[in-house]
Coordinates of C-alpha atoms in Angstrom, one line a residue:
X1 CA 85.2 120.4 44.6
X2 CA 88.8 122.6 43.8
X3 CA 88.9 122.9 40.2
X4 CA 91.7 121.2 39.7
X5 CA 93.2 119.7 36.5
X6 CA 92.8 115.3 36.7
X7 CA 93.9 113.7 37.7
X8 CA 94.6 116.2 40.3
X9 CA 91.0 116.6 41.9
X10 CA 90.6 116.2 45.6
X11 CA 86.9 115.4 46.7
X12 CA 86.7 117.7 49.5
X13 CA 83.2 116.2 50.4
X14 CA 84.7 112.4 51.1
X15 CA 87.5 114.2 53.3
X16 CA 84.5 115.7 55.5
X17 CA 82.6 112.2 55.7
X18 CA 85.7 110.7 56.9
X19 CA 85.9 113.1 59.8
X20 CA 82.1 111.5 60.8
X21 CA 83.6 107.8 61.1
X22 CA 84.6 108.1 64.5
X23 CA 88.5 108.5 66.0
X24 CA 89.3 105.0 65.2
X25 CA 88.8 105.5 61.5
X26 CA 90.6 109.0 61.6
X27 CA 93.9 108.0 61.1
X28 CA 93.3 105.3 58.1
X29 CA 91.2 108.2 56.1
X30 CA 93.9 110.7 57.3
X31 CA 96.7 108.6 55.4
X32 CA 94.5 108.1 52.2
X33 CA 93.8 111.1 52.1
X34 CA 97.8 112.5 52.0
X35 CA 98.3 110.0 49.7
X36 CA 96.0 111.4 47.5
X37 CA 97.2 115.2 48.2
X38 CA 101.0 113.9 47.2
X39 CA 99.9 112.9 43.9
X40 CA 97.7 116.2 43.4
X41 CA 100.6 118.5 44.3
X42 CA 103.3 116.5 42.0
X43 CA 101.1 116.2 39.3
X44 CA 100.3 120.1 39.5
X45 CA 103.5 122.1 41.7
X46 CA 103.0 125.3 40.0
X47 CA 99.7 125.9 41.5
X48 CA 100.9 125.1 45.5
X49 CA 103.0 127.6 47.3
X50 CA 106.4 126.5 48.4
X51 CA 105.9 125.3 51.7
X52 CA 103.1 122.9 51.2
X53 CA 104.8 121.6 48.1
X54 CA 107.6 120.9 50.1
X55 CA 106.0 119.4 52.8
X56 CA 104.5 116.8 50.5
X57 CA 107.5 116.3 47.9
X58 CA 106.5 118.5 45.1
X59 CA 108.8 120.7 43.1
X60 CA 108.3 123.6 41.9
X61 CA 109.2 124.4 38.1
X62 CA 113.0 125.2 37.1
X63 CA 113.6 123.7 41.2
X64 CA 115.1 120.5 42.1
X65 CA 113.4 118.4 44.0
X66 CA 114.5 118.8 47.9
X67 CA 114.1 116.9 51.2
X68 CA 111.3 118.7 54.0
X69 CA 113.3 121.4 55.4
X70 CA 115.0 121.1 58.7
X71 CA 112.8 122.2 61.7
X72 CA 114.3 124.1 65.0
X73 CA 115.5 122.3 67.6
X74 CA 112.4 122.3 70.5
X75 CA 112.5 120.3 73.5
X76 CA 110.8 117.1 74.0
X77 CA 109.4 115.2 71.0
X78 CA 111.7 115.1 68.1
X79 CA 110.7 116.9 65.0
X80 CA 109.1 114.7 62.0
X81 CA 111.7 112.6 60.0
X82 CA 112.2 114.3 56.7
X83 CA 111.1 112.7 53.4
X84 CA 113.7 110.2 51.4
X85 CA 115.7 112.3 49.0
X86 CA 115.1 112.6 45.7
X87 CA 116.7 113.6 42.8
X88 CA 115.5 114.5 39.0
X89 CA 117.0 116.2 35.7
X90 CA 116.6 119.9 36.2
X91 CA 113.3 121.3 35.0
X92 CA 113.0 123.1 31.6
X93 CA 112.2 126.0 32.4
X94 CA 109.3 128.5 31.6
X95 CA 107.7 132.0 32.1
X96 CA 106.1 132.4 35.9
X97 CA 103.2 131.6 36.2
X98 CA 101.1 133.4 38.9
X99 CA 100.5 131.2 42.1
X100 CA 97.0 130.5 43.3
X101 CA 96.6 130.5 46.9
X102 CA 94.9 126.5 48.2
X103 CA 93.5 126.0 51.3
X104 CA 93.5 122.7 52.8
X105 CA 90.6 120.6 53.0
X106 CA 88.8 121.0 56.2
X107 CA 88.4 117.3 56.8
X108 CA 92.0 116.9 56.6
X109 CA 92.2 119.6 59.2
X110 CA 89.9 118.3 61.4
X111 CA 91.2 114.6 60.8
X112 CA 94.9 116.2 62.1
X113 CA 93.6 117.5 65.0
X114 CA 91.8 114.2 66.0
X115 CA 95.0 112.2 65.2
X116 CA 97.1 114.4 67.9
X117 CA 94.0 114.2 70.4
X118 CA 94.0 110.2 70.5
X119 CA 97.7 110.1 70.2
X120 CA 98.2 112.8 73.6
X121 CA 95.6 111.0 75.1
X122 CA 97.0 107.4 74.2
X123 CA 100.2 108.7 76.0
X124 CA 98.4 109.8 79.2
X125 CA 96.9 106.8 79.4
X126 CA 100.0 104.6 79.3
X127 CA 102.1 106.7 81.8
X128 CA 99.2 107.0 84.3
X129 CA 98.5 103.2 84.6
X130 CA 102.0 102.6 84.9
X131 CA 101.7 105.1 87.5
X132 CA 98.7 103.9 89.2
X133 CA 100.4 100.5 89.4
X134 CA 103.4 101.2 92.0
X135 CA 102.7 100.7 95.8
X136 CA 104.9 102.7 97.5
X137 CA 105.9 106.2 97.5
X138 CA 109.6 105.5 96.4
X139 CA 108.4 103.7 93.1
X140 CA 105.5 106.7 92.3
X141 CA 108.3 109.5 92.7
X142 CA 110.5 108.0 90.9
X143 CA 107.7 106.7 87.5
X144 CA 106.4 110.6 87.9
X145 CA 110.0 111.9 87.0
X146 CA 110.2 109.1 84.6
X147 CA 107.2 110.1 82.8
X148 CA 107.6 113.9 83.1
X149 CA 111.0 113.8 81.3
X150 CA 109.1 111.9 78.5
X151 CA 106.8 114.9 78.4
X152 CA 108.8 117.6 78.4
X153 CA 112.0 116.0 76.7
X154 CA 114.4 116.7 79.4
X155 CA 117.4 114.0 81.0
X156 CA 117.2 114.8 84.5
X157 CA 115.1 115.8 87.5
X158 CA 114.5 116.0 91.3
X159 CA 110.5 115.5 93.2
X160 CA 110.5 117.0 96.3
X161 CA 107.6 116.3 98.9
X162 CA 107.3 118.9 101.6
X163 CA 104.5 117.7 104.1
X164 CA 103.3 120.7 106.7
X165 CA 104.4 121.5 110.0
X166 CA 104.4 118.0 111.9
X167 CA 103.7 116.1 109.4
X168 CA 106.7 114.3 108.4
X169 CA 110.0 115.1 107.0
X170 CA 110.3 116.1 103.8
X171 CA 110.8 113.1 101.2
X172 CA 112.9 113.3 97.9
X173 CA 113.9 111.4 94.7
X174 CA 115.9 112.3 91.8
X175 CA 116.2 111.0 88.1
X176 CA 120.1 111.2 86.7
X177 CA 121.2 113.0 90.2
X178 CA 123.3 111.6 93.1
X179 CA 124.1 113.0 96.3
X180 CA 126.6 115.2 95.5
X181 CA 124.0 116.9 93.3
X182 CA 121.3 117.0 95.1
X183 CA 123.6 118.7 98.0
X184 CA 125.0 121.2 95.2
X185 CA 121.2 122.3 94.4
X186 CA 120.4 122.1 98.2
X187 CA 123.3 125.6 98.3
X188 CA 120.8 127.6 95.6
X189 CA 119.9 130.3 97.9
X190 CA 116.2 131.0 98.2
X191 CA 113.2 133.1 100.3
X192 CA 114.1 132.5 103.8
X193 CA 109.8 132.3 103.6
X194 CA 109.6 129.5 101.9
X195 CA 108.2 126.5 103.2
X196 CA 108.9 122.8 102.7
X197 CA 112.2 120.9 101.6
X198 CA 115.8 122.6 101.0
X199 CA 115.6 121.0 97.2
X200 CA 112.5 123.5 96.6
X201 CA 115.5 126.1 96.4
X202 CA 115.4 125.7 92.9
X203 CA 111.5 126.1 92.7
X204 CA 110.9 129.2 94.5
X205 CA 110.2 131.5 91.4
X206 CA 106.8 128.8 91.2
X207 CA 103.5 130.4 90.7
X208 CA 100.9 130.6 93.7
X209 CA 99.2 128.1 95.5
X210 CA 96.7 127.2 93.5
X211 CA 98.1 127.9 89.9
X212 CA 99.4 124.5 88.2
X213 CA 101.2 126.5 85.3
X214 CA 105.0 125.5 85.0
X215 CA 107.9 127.9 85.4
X216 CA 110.8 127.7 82.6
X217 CA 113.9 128.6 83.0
X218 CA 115.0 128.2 79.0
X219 CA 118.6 129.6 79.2
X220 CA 120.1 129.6 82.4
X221 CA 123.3 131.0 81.9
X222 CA 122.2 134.0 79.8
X223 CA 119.0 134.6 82.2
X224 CA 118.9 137.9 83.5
X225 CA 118.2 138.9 87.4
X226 CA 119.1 134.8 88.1
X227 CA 121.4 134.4 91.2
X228 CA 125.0 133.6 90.4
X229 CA 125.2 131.0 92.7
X230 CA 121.9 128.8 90.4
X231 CA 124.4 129.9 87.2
X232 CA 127.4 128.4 89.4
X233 CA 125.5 125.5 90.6
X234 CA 124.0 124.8 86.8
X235 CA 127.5 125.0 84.9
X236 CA 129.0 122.4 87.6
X237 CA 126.6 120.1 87.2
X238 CA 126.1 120.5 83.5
X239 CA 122.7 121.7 82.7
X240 CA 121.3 124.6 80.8
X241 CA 117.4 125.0 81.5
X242 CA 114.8 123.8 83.7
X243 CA 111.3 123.2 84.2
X244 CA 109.5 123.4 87.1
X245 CA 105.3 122.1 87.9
X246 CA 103.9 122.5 91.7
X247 CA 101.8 119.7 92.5
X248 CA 98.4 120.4 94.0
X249 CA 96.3 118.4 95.6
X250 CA 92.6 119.0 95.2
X251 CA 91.5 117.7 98.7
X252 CA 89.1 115.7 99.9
X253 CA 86.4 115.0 96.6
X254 CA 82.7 114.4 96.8
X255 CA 82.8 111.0 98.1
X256 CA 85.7 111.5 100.3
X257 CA 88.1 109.0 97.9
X258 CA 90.5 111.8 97.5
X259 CA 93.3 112.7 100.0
X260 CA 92.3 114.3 103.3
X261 CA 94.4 117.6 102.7
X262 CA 94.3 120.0 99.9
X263 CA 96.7 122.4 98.9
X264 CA 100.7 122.3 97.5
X265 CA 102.3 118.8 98.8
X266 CA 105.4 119.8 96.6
X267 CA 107.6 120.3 93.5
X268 CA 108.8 118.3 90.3
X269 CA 111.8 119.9 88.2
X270 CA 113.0 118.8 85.4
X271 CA 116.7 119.7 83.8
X272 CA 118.0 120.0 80.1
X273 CA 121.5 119.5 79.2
X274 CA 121.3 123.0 76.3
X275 CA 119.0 125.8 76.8
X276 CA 116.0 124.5 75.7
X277 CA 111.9 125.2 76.4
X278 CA 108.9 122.4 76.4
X279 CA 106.4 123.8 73.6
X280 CA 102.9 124.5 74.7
X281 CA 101.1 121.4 74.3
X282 CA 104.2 119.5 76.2
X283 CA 103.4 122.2 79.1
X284 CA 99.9 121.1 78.9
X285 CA 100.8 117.3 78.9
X286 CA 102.8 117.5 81.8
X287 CA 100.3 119.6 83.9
X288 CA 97.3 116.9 83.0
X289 CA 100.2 114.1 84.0
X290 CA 101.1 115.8 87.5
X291 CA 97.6 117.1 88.4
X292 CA 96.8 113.1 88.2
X293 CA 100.0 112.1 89.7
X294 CA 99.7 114.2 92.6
X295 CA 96.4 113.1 93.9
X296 CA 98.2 109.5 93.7
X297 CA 101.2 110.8 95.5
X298 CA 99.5 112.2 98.1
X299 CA 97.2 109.2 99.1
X300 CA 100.5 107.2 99.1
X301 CA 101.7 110.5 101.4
X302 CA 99.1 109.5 103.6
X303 CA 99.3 106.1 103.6
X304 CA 102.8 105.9 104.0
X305 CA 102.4 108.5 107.5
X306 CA 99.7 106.7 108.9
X307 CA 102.3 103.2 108.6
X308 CA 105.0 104.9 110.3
X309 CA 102.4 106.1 113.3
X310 CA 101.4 102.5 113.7
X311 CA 104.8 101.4 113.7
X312 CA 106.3 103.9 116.0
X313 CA 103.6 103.3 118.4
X314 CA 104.3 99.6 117.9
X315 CA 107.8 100.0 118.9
X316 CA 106.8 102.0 121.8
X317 CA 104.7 99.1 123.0
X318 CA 107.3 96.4 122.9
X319 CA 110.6 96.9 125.6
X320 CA 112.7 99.6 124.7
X321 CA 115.8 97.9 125.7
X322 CA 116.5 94.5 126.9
X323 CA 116.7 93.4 130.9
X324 CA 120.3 92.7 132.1
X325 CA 119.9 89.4 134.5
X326 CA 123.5 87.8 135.7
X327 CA 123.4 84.1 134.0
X328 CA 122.0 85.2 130.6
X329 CA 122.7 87.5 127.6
X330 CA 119.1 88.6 125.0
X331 CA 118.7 89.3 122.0
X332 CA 115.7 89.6 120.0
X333 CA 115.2 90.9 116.1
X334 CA 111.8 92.1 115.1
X335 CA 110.1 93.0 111.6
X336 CA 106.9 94.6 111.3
X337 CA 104.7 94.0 108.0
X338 CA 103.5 96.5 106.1
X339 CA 99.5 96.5 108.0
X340 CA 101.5 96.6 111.1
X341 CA 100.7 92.9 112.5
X342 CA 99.7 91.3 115.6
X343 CA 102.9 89.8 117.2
X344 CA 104.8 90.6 120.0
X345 CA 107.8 89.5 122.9
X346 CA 108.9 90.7 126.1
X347 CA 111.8 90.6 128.5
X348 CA 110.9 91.4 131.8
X349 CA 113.2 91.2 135.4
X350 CA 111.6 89.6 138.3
X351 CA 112.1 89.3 142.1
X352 CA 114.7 86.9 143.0
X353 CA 116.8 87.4 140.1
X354 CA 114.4 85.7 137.7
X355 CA 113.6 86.4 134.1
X356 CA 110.1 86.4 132.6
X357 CA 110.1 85.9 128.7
X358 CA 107.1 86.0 126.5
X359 CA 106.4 85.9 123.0
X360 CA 102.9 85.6 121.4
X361 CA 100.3 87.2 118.5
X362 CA 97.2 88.2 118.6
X363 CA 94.4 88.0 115.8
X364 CA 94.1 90.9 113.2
X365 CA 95.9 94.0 112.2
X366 CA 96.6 97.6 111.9
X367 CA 96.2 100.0 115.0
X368 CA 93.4 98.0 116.5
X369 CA 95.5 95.0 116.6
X370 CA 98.6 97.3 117.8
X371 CA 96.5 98.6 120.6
X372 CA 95.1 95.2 121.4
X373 CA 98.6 93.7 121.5
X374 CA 99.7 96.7 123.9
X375 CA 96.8 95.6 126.4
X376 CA 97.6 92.1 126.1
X377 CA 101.6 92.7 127.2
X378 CA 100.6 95.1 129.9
X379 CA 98.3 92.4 131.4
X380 CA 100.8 89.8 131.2
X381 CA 103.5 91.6 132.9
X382 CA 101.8 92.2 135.5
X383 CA 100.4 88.9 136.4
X384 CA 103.9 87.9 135.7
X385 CA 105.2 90.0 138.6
X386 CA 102.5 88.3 141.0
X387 CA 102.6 84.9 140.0
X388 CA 105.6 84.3 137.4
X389 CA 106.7 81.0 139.1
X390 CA 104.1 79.4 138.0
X391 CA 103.5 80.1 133.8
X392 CA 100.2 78.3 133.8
X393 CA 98.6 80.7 136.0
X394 CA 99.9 83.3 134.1
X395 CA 98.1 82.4 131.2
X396 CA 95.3 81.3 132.4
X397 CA 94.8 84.6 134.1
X398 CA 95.3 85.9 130.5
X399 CA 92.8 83.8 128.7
X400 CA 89.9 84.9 131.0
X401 CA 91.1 89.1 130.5
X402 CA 91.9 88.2 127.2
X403 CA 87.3 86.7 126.9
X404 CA 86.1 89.7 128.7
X405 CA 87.9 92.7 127.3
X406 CA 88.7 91.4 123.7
X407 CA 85.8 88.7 123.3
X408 CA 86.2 88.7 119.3
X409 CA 89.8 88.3 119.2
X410 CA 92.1 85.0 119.9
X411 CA 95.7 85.0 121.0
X412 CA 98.8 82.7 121.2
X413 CA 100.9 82.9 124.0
X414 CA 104.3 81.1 125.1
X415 CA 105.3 82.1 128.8
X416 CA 108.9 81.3 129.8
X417 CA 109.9 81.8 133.7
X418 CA 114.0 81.3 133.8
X419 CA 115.6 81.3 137.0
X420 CA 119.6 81.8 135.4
X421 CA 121.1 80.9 138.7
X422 CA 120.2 77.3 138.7
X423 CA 119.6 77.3 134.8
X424 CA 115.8 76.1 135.5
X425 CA 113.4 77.2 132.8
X426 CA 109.6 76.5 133.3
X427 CA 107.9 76.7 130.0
X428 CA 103.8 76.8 129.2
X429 CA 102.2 77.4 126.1
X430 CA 98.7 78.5 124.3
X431 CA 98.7 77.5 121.0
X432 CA 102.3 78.7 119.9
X433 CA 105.6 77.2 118.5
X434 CA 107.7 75.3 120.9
X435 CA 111.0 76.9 121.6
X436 CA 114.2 75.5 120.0
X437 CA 117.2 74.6 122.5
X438 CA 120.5 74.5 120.4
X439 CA 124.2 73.7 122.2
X440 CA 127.0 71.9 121.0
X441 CA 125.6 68.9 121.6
X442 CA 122.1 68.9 120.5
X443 CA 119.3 70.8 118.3
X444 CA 115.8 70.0 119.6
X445 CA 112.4 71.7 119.8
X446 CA 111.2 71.4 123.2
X447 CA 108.0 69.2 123.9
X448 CA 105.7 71.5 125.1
X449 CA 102.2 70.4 125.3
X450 CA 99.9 70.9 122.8
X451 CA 97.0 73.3 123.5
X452 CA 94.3 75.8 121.9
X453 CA 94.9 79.5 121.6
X454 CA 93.9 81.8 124.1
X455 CA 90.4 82.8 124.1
X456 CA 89.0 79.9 121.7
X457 CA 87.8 77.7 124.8
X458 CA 85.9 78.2 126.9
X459 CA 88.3 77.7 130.3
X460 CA 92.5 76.9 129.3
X461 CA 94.7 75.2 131.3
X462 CA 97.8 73.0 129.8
X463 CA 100.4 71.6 131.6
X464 CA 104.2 73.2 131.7
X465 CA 107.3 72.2 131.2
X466 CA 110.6 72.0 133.1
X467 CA 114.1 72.5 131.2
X468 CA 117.5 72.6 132.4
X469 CA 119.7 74.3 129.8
X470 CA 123.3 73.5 129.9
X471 CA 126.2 75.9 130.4
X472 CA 126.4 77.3 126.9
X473 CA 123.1 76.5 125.4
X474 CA 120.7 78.7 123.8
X475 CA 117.1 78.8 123.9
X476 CA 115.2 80.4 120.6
X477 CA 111.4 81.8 120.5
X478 CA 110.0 82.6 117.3
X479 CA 106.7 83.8 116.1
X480 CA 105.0 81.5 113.8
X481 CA 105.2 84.6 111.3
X482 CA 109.1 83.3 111.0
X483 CA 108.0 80.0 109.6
X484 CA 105.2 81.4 107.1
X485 CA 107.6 84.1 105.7
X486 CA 109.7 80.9 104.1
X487 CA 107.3 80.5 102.0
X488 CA 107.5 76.2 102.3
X489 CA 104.5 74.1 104.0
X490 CA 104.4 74.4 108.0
X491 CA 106.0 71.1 108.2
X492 CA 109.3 72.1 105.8
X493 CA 109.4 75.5 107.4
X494 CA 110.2 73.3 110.8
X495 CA 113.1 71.6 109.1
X496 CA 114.1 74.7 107.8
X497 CA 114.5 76.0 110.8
X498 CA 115.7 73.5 112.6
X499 CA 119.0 72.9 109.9
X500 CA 119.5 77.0 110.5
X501 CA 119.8 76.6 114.3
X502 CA 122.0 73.1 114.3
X503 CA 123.9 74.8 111.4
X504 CA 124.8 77.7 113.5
X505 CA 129.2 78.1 113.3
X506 CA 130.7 77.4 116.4
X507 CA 132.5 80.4 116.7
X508 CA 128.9 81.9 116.8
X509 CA 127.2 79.9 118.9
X510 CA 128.6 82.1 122.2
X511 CA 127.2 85.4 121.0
X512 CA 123.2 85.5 121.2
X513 CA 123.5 88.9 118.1
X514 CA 125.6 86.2 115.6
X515 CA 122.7 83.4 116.7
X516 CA 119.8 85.3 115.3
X517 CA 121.5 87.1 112.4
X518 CA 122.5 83.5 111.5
X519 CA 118.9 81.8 112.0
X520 CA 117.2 84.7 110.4
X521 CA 120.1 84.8 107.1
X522 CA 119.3 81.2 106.8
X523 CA 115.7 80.7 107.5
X524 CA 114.0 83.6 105.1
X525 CA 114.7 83.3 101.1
X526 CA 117.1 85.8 100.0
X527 CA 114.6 87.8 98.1
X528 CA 113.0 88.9 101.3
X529 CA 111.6 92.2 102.1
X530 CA 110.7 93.2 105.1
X531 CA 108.2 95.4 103.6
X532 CA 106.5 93.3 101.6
X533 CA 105.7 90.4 103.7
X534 CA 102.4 90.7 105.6
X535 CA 103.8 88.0 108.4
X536 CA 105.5 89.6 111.6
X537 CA 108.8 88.3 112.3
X538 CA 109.8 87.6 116.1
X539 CA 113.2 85.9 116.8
X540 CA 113.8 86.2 120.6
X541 CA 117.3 84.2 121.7
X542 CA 118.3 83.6 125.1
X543 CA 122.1 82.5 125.9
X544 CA 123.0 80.7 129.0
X545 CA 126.2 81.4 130.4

């Protein structure tokens, strides 16, 4: 024990058992035991050295006492609030006396560095399952500058994702930046070299590929060897320093969870309003954060690629443009869910000025169900070329491709043959919705007759229907993902739609594009996100003139 005076002694040996009690009891011993150091130094000042006496309250004799001295500005987590001030009748005062050097307890130093380790790593837990919580790439860009400026105690920043050659174009979001900004960094000349995004301008000065360290710039106007046109650019748009991390993905791990490619996917920045410099452990904060973040980012980079492939090859499979045929205008809106779903149309010209139309879906999804949905239309067109006058033959022909070449998948099908001239539509159908006729004077679904998907039986045949649109009237097909994206029982869903149709304005009801923005506007909640939904929207209209 310190021989100190009592009741000034500190028992350095209970300090050190604390320290074995595990992290959770760190912080309770830690505060006992500065409670217990206060009273030693203001019960004996003389023998403390200024600093530590001031850091605890204690006065030395002939001083005041004074509040903890201001600490320097630093970026990023604000210094310790300073100790209520406190006042007292000058000391008397009396000769020197010399000083004896203390050392802290070691438990206390030990119980310190525990406290900062379970607070850091408190922190990092928090802002990573906040980050492993978001979906899509948008919302993880913009939680990682969220987070990082957190860290490193800055207001603003920019993530930039530059994917390789072919891969994509480059994706970026910004914290506290608009356009205007972002187009003001974009002008920061760089290495003509450097790959990726134009907003990696402003990271060029980052360390090699595979170094994670940070590059600083703490005083941007007074930097030497700094382009004039960064000091332009940084005075316009009203920030003194930055603070640059590459992220680097490790590549595929062990057990293959990790993203298929390795190496730099991109750069975070982040901008302080003064000059200003994160402090070493908020350096090492942020590069634990990022080195986390960017193994998320880039599986949500992959994820988000492979979407658009199965979407762009979606969209190649369904009609590029919409047939012409005298007698009747198209129009069609489609919505893809996120997995890249099952459903389909097509619009199709046939001999003697005839018009095939289709719509159907097709069990599963993803790129297996895209490429089965591809086979499916290819087949039908071309049996509707051959035999389109008669839709039950088309489908029928269907059904038995449909059990040879895709024997584990079912389909609905709804196969319209429209002759314009005469206004004569024949109508069969595979277990899909009936179409919905709409004019001026009515709003009906059309009785189609009721029969099993494609591929479920084992021989299909239903009878079709004959309808005779009037001048003006409109026929609508819909997939049944329309109805299930309403969110109401199948049965409501039906009313619904059938109040959007009759409830379409008359000064509409001439142009097939008003008609489905209508329907669609009125069918779907407003909350709706294409995006989210799972369901496939098809809305397919047909106008009669």
């Amino acid at each position: 024990m310190l021989d100190i005076p009592l009741p000034g002694r500190v028992h350095v040996e209970h300090c050190q058992r604390a320290t074995r009690q595990g992290v959770c009891g760190a912080t309770e011993q830690k505060t006992q035991a500065n409670r217990l150091v206060t009273r030693v130094l203001r019960s004996a000042p003389a023998r403390f050295p200024d600093g530590l006496g001031a850091q605890y309250g204690a006065t030395r004799p002939g001083q005041t006492a004074m509040t903890t001295p201001h600490l320097p500005k630093v970026a990023g987590i604000s210094p310790p609030a300073p100790a209520p001030a406190h006042t007292s009748a000058p000391a008397v005062p009396h000769p020197p006396a010399a000083a004896e050097p203390v050392v802290p307890a070691p438990g206390l130093l030990v119980q310190d560095r525990l406290a900062g380790w379970v607070s850091d790593l408190t922190t990092l837990q928090e802002l990573t399952e906040r980050l492993t919580r978001t979906a899509t790439l948008d919302d993880a860009l913009h939680e990682l500058l969220r987070a990082g400026a957190s860290l490193v105690g800055a207001g603003r920043g920019l993530v930039t994702l530059h994917p390789g050659a072919g891969a994509g174009h480059p994706v970026t979001a910004a914290l506290g930046l608009g356009r205007a900004d972002l187009g003001h960094i974009e002008t920061i000349p760089h290495d003509p070299g450097a790959p990726g995004s134009p907003y990696v301008r402003l990271l060029d000065d980052l360390p090699p590929a595979g170094v994670r360290t940070g590059t600083a710039h703490p005083d941007i106007a007074r930097e030497e060897g700094l382009d004039p046109r960064h000091r332009e650019v940084a005075a316009r748009l009203g920030y003194g320093a930055s603070y640059a991390v590459p992220l680097e993905s490790a590549g595929p791990g062990p057990e293959g969870g990790a993203p298929p490619a390795a190496g730099r996917i991109g750069a975070a920045v982040w901008l302080y309003d003064e000059p200003a410099e994160p402090t070493d452990r908020q350096r090492h904060l942020a590069g634990l954060y990022c080195a986390h973040a960017t193994e998320h980012l880039a599986r949500l980079l992959e994820l988000t690629r492979a979407r658009e492939t199965v979407a762009a090859l979606r969209e190649e499979l369904l009609p590029s443009r919409l047939p012409r045929v005298p007698g009747v205008r198209l129009a069609v809106r489609h919505r893809t869910g996120p997995q890249g779903g099952g459903d389909w149309y097509d619009a199709l010209p046939l001999p003697d000025g005839a018009l095939g139309l289709a719509i159907g879906g097709i069990t599963g999804s993803g790129p297996g169900a895209v490429a089965a949905t591809g086979r499916l239309r290819a087949s039908l067109r071309a049996y509707a070329v051959m035999e389109g006058e008669d839709p039950v033959a088309v489908l029928s022909d269907l059904e038995l491709l449909l059990r040879i070449t895709e024997p584990a998948r079912t389909a609905t099908a709804l196969f319209a043959y429209c002759e314009p001239a005469v206004r004569k539509v024949v109508i069969a159908g595979a277990g899909h919705c009936s179409p919905l006729i709409i004019g001026s004077g009515r709003a009906e679904y059309v009785e189609t007759s009721l029969s099993a998907p494609l591929g479920m039986l084992a021989c299909w045949e239903a009878p079709s229907v004959e309808i005779e649109p009037e001048l003006g009237e409109t026929l609508l097909f819909y997939s049944d993902g329309l109805l299930h994206r309403t969110g109401d029982a199948i049965d409501r869903a039906f009313a619904r739609l059938h109040a959007a149709a009759a409830g379409v304005p008359r000064a509409a009801r001439h142009d097939p594009e008003a008609i489905a923005d209508h329907v669609l506007r009125t069918v779907l909640p407003e909350d709706d996100d294409p995006a989210d939904g799972r369901e496939d929207v098809v809305l397919l209209v047909a106008h009669f003139d």
